[in-house]
Amino acid sequence: MQDEKNLIEEKPSAMVKVATFVVDRRNLFFLLFGIAMIFCLIATRWVKVENALSAYLPESSETARGLDRMEEEFITYGSARVMVMNISYEEAAEIADEIEARDDVYMLSFDNSESHFNNFSALYDITFAWPEKDPRALEALGEIEESLKGHDLYVSTSMGDAAAEQIQSEMSVVSVIVAVIVVSVLLFTSQTWAEVPVLIMTFGAGAILAAGTNFMLGTISFVSDSVTIVLQLALSIDYAVIFCNRYKEEHTRYGIREADIIALSKAIPEISSSSLTTIGGLIAMLFMQFGIGKDMAICLIKAIFLSLLSVFLLMPGLIMLFGKAMDKTRHKDFVPKIPFVGKVDYLTRHTVPVIFLIVAVGAMILQNKTPYVYGYSQIETPVLNETQIANNMIKESFGDSNFVALVFPAGDYEKEKKLLAELDRRPEVDHSQGLANTEAMDGYMLTDKLTARQFSELLDLDYEVAQLLYMAYAVDDENYAKLINGLSSYSIPLIDIIMFLYDEVEEGYVTLDDDMYETLADAHSKMQMAKDQLQGENYSRALVYLTLPQEGEETFAFLDEMHEIAASYYGEDVMVVGEATSQYDLKKTFDTDNTVVSVVSILAVLAVLLFTFMSAGMPVLLIAVIEGAIWMNFAFPAVQEKNIFFLGYLIVSSIQMGANIDYAIVIAGRFMEIKDSMPRKQAIIETLNFAFPTIITSGSMMALAGFFIGQLSSDGAICGIGQCLCRGTLISIFLVMFVLPQILLIGAKIIEKTSFKVSVPIRLDKVSGLVRVDGVVNGQINGLVVGEVHALVRGDVNAIVRMGQMVPAEEDALKEALEKGVEA
């Protein structure tokens, strides 16, 4: 192999120079990757994860603007719904008294109505004395749970990160299972045992780098955090497999180092080109209004780029380390040849394309009827976490609770009272709760206006003191007309005068006896918490409890009506915020994102395929097959009448178009390469035999990864992505194996006629002696020729090499070829 070595060293191309540097400086790259991986293992702790889907709504959406306004204006106190089953009402009442007596509990709702006691189950609505993000609120809930440990207990709360911890635990299990699957598939599809650790270490390095660099993005979504590594594996394992196969091919003619260099020089452009279709599909998600699309696209594109770096910079060195072991651990090929598939495809070449067209059109119509949902309330997942179980148990005994926050300008209590009264009269509203209809003391609402006499009677306060207090309030309020006209008719909202009196007492202007002060302090504390939650500096809010489900056309229609009702009192400066509104906003973004993702992913992949095949017909045929697979994938939920989370469509359709089309490219590229050198039937058989190992390796990993994500995740979004990814990958594999070949056979002429290949400059190569000729040549060969397509020549070769190569060969190669020819 000395001649080949000399050829590499004497006439290196730019890519060979790069490959030589990478291979010969492998220790440097081992060191750099080692340092980077250690850093990234530490940096994974710095990654911040956002667990709310609403955080990724467009800034212009009502939910996003409403949440920002509420965060600025109000304080939301921690709350929880605690259900205790299998107890009598007397026991439930005792528990209620114990919970209400706690200093860390601001308010407890419990009575003998069916809303709180039903079927020997008690439901306690607890509001804590601390904001929901204050750890003391979560600690208080923990103490209540501990005190009720002996009971059949279910707790539902939005406090803490229990759901996030559950998702992380589930995905850890999925990652282990997927790792076992990867090793198993690689062992099955490998040709040498020692190549498996090379592939695993290459991917492992890319995965660690991807996970550890997420901190640079600031905050990532819980969806990206959960599934990026698994999807990275499914999307990028092909790159390492392609390079490994290229090395084994070159190693039949070259030594380990030389084969490594030549394989890398050829693999860099080949793999980079292959990755472009995947990246093209992911780019479509960057154009989504819903921010999780952009978040996932950036995470996955970064992961693919780092996987490419691992293959190009780390894997060549690993091959040098394991090269001899790979030579010694060769084994028989476990992946079978599948000539029967090619034969069936050839026989059905005239019927299958027609059937596919009919099925694809039907699937397109059906998938438009897929029941997409935008929240978790109508999604069933294969497994349930503790929070979901608790919510289901509470819902079963006491029904579902669906409320929204209505935010409107503050200051006019009369308008607020009328607005809430009008909403309460609507059948879609169970009840509302705002300052204007919340009872404070002795039947008075918080915003009811009291005269000085009424106030003195309410608090058993001396009337003269009450008058002086009202006078001081009028001065503070700059309402001097009341001082002139008399205070007898001057009335002040109860919450305002209580807050004012408390401040006066605290500042020492008013003195009260101990009992009176205790009553005032208790009233002030409760009113202050009510005000914190329901009235800000510029805006007030009211909670409106609906009799409608969280999502649905009826719910969304009533949200619009609420806007109209509130606008009749306060103008357009009103907002409705809640789960129902969030899902309504998600529906609006989906209507646009659906079109954008489909169009951009097709255009991006089309651009890559145009320059890959230099034909206008080929990209159209390949995209038609994969788009058909996408339609069929999402027609299944329509047929099953099974709700599917909208995010599954947006993400999986992009991945299908960007990644699954690689399977079609492998088949199409190989068929176009050999179709003119043999009969079409034999060409399609050889094509499928060639492509099957690659497709089964990558496809089985992606399908199984999706399957386990879909079966083991309790989160509706993640579960939906996994289920759709598994089903979509299996459909894509089936179509490229049993439909695409027939389309290529029928459409070969169209592909050729729409070709716009640029002719390469004519290059006349002259080589003498023993020469290996691989490729399509046009020229004169003088000497003994052994071979049909690939030839060994002893003599002079003076020819134009249009495709392939001519390189000097060894004597042993000619002797071996002659022996094979005699045997034949």
Tab-separated table of N, CA and C in Angstrom, residues 337-357 359 621-622 625-626 629 632 660 663-664 667-668 684-685 687-689 691-692 695-696 729-746:
chain	number	residue	atom	x	y	z
A	337	LYS	N	-29.778	-9.391	3.252
A	337	LYS	CA	-30.115	-8.791	1.970
A	337	LYS	C	-31.620	-8.928	1.764
A	338	ILE	N	-32.204	-7.994	1.052
A	338	ILE	CA	-33.661	-8.027	0.878
A	338	ILE	C	-34.025	-7.963	-0.611
A	339	PRO	N	-33.540	-8.898	-1.412
A	339	PRO	CA	-33.854	-8.848	-2.850
A	339	PRO	C	-35.345	-8.981	-3.134
A	340	PHE	N	-36.067	-9.660	-2.245
A	340	PHE	CA	-37.501	-9.847	-2.481
A	340	PHE	C	-38.248	-8.524	-2.489
A	341	VAL	N	-37.769	-7.540	-1.687
A	341	VAL	CA	-38.417	-6.228	-1.666
A	341	VAL	C	-38.245	-5.543	-3.017
A	342	GLY	N	-37.028	-5.603	-3.555
A	342	GLY	CA	-36.785	-5.010	-4.864
A	342	GLY	C	-37.614	-5.666	-5.952
A	343	LYS	N	-37.768	-6.984	-5.885
A	343	LYS	CA	-38.559	-7.703	-6.887
A	343	LYS	C	-40.027	-7.293	-6.814
A	344	VAL	N	-40.540	-7.201	-5.573
A	344	VAL	CA	-41.932	-6.779	-5.400
A	344	VAL	C	-42.120	-5.352	-5.903
A	345	ASP	N	-41.176	-4.480	-5.578
A	345	ASP	CA	-41.269	-3.091	-6.026
A	345	ASP	C	-41.272	-3.003	-7.546
A	346	TYR	N	-40.449	-3.816	-8.195
A	346	TYR	CA	-40.374	-3.774	-9.656
A	346	TYR	C	-41.677	-4.265	-10.277
A	347	LEU	N	-42.232	-5.327	-9.709
A	347	LEU	CA	-43.467	-5.895	-10.263
A	347	LEU	C	-44.656	-4.943	-10.083
A	348	THR	N	-44.626	-4.139	-9.039
A	348	THR	CA	-45.776	-3.267	-8.733
A	348	THR	C	-45.526	-1.817	-9.151
A	349	ARG	N	-44.565	-1.589	-10.018
A	349	ARG	CA	-44.162	-0.229	-10.365
A	349	ARG	C	-45.263	0.581	-11.054
A	350	HIS	N	-46.205	-0.083	-11.682
A	350	HIS	CA	-47.262	0.643	-12.383
A	350	HIS	C	-48.502	0.869	-11.519
A	351	THR	N	-48.668	0.068	-10.459
A	351	THR	CA	-49.890	0.171	-9.632
A	351	THR	C	-49.669	0.948	-8.336
A	352	VAL	N	-48.526	0.726	-7.694
A	352	VAL	CA	-48.295	1.345	-6.382
A	352	VAL	C	-48.314	2.869	-6.435
A	353	PRO	N	-47.664	3.531	-7.430
A	353	PRO	CA	-47.727	5.000	-7.455
A	353	PRO	C	-49.155	5.541	-7.510
A	354	VAL	N	-50.041	4.847	-8.249
A	354	VAL	CA	-51.432	5.288	-8.334
A	354	VAL	C	-52.117	5.131	-6.980
A	355	ILE	N	-51.881	3.972	-6.337
A	355	ILE	CA	-52.469	3.732	-5.012
A	355	ILE	C	-51.956	4.760	-4.008
A	356	PHE	N	-50.654	5.028	-4.076
A	356	PHE	CA	-50.061	6.016	-3.165
A	356	PHE	C	-50.700	7.380	-3.361
A	357	LEU	N	-50.906	7.790	-4.611
A	357	LEU	CA	-51.510	9.088	-4.885
A	357	LEU	C	-52.899	9.187	-4.267
A	359	VAL	N	-54.154	7.344	-1.739
A	359	VAL	CA	-54.060	7.305	-0.280
A	359	VAL	C	-53.545	8.642	0.259
A	621	LEU	N	-40.325	14.670	-6.420
A	621	LEU	CA	-40.734	13.291	-6.151
A	621	LEU	C	-40.419	12.892	-4.716
A	622	LEU	N	-39.227	13.237	-4.242
A	622	LEU	CA	-38.841	12.857	-2.879
A	622	LEU	C	-39.699	13.576	-1.842
A	625	VAL	N	-43.172	12.113	-1.512
A	625	VAL	CA	-43.243	10.885	-0.708
A	625	VAL	C	-43.247	11.217	0.778
A	626	ILE	N	-42.348	12.081	1.215
A	626	ILE	CA	-42.263	12.410	2.645
A	626	ILE	C	-43.457	13.244	3.085
A	629	ALA	N	-46.083	10.953	3.721
A	629	ALA	CA	-45.886	10.288	5.011
A	629	ALA	C	-46.375	11.169	6.156
A	632	MET	N	-50.196	11.078	6.193
A	632	MET	CA	-50.669	9.799	6.736
A	632	MET	C	-50.465	9.738	8.241
A	660	ASN	N	-36.292	12.369	7.895
A	660	ASN	CA	-36.738	11.148	7.217
A	660	ASN	C	-36.467	11.191	5.725
A	663	TYR	N	-33.624	9.120	4.221
A	663	TYR	CA	-33.818	7.745	3.774
A	663	TYR	C	-34.107	7.722	2.270
A	664	ALA	N	-34.955	8.648	1.831
A	664	ALA	CA	-35.286	8.731	0.405
A	664	ALA	C	-34.074	9.133	-0.417
A	667	ILE	N	-31.729	6.100	-1.127
A	667	ILE	CA	-32.254	5.226	-2.175
A	667	ILE	C	-32.181	5.906	-3.541
A	668	ALA	N	-32.629	7.148	-3.618
A	668	ALA	CA	-32.640	7.848	-4.897
A	668	ALA	C	-31.225	8.043	-5.438
A	684	ILE	N	-32.806	-1.726	-9.007
A	684	ILE	CA	-33.628	-1.416	-7.829
A	684	ILE	C	-33.365	-2.427	-6.716
A	685	ILE	N	-33.084	-3.678	-7.078
A	685	ILE	CA	-32.735	-4.693	-6.069
A	685	ILE	C	-31.437	-4.318	-5.378
A	687	THR	N	-30.094	-1.390	-5.208
A	687	THR	CA	-30.294	-0.142	-4.464
A	687	THR	C	-30.848	-0.406	-3.074
A	688	LEU	N	-31.882	-1.241	-2.975
A	688	LEU	CA	-32.500	-1.518	-1.681
A	688	LEU	C	-31.581	-2.342	-0.790
A	689	ASN	N	-30.825	-3.264	-1.367
A	689	ASN	CA	-29.838	-4.013	-0.577
A	689	ASN	C	-28.793	-3.068	0.009
A	691	ALA	N	-29.221	0.295	0.552
A	691	ALA	CA	-29.785	1.312	1.441
A	691	ALA	C	-30.354	0.744	2.728
A	692	PHE	N	-30.750	-0.533	2.708
A	692	PHE	CA	-31.454	-1.107	3.858
A	692	PHE	C	-30.670	-0.994	5.175
A	695	ILE	N	-30.909	2.625	6.452
A	695	ILE	CA	-32.267	3.005	6.845
A	695	ILE	C	-32.689	2.293	8.118
A	696	ILE	N	-32.375	0.993	8.220
A	696	ILE	CA	-32.809	0.245	9.399
A	696	ILE	C	-32.051	0.702	10.635
A	729	THR	N	-41.993	8.048	11.617
A	729	THR	CA	-40.769	7.403	11.129
A	729	THR	C	-41.086	6.053	10.499
A	730	LEU	N	-41.949	5.277	11.130
A	730	LEU	CA	-42.317	3.963	10.581
A	730	LEU	C	-43.019	4.122	9.225
A	731	ILE	N	-43.899	5.118	9.120
A	731	ILE	CA	-44.576	5.352	7.845
A	731	ILE	C	-43.567	5.776	6.781
A	732	SER	N	-42.616	6.647	7.148
A	732	SER	CA	-41.600	7.092	6.193
A	732	SER	C	-40.751	5.926	5.711
A	733	ILE	N	-40.339	5.039	6.633
A	733	ILE	CA	-39.544	3.871	6.251
A	733	ILE	C	-40.330	2.997	5.278
A	734	PHE	N	-41.600	2.775	5.589
A	734	PHE	CA	-42.423	1.933	4.715
A	734	PHE	C	-42.533	2.545	3.321
A	735	LEU	N	-42.761	3.837	3.243
A	735	LEU	CA	-42.947	4.476	1.946
A	735	LEU	C	-41.667	4.499	1.117
A	736	VAL	N	-40.516	4.745	1.738
A	736	VAL	CA	-39.285	4.792	0.947
A	736	VAL	C	-38.849	3.396	0.507
A	737	MET	N	-39.316	2.361	1.212
A	737	MET	CA	-38.960	0.993	0.820
A	737	MET	C	-39.963	0.391	-0.159
A	738	PHE	N	-41.233	0.753	-0.050
A	738	PHE	CA	-42.269	0.078	-0.832
A	738	PHE	C	-43.042	0.994	-1.774
A	739	VAL	N	-42.723	2.284	-1.800
A	739	VAL	CA	-43.410	3.205	-2.711
A	739	VAL	C	-42.409	4.012	-3.541
A	740	LEU	N	-41.389	4.558	-2.895
A	740	LEU	CA	-40.403	5.380	-3.604
A	740	LEU	C	-39.725	4.638	-4.756
A	741	PRO	N	-39.307	3.378	-4.584
A	741	PRO	CA	-38.655	2.689	-5.714
A	741	PRO	C	-39.530	2.658	-6.964
A	742	GLN	N	-40.810	2.405	-6.813
A	742	GLN	CA	-41.705	2.378	-7.972
A	742	GLN	C	-41.793	3.765	-8.614
A	743	ILE	N	-41.833	4.807	-7.778
A	743	ILE	CA	-41.892	6.176	-8.310
A	743	ILE	C	-40.622	6.503	-9.075
A	744	LEU	N	-39.469	6.059	-8.562
A	744	LEU	CA	-38.201	6.290	-9.266
A	744	LEU	C	-38.156	5.544	-10.595
A	745	LEU	N	-38.660	4.313	-10.599
A	745	LEU	CA	-38.668	3.529	-11.838
A	745	LEU	C	-39.521	4.206	-12.901
A	746	ILE	N	-40.685	4.706	-12.489
A	746	ILE	CA	-41.587	5.351	-13.438
A	746	ILE	C	-41.106	6.762	-13.787
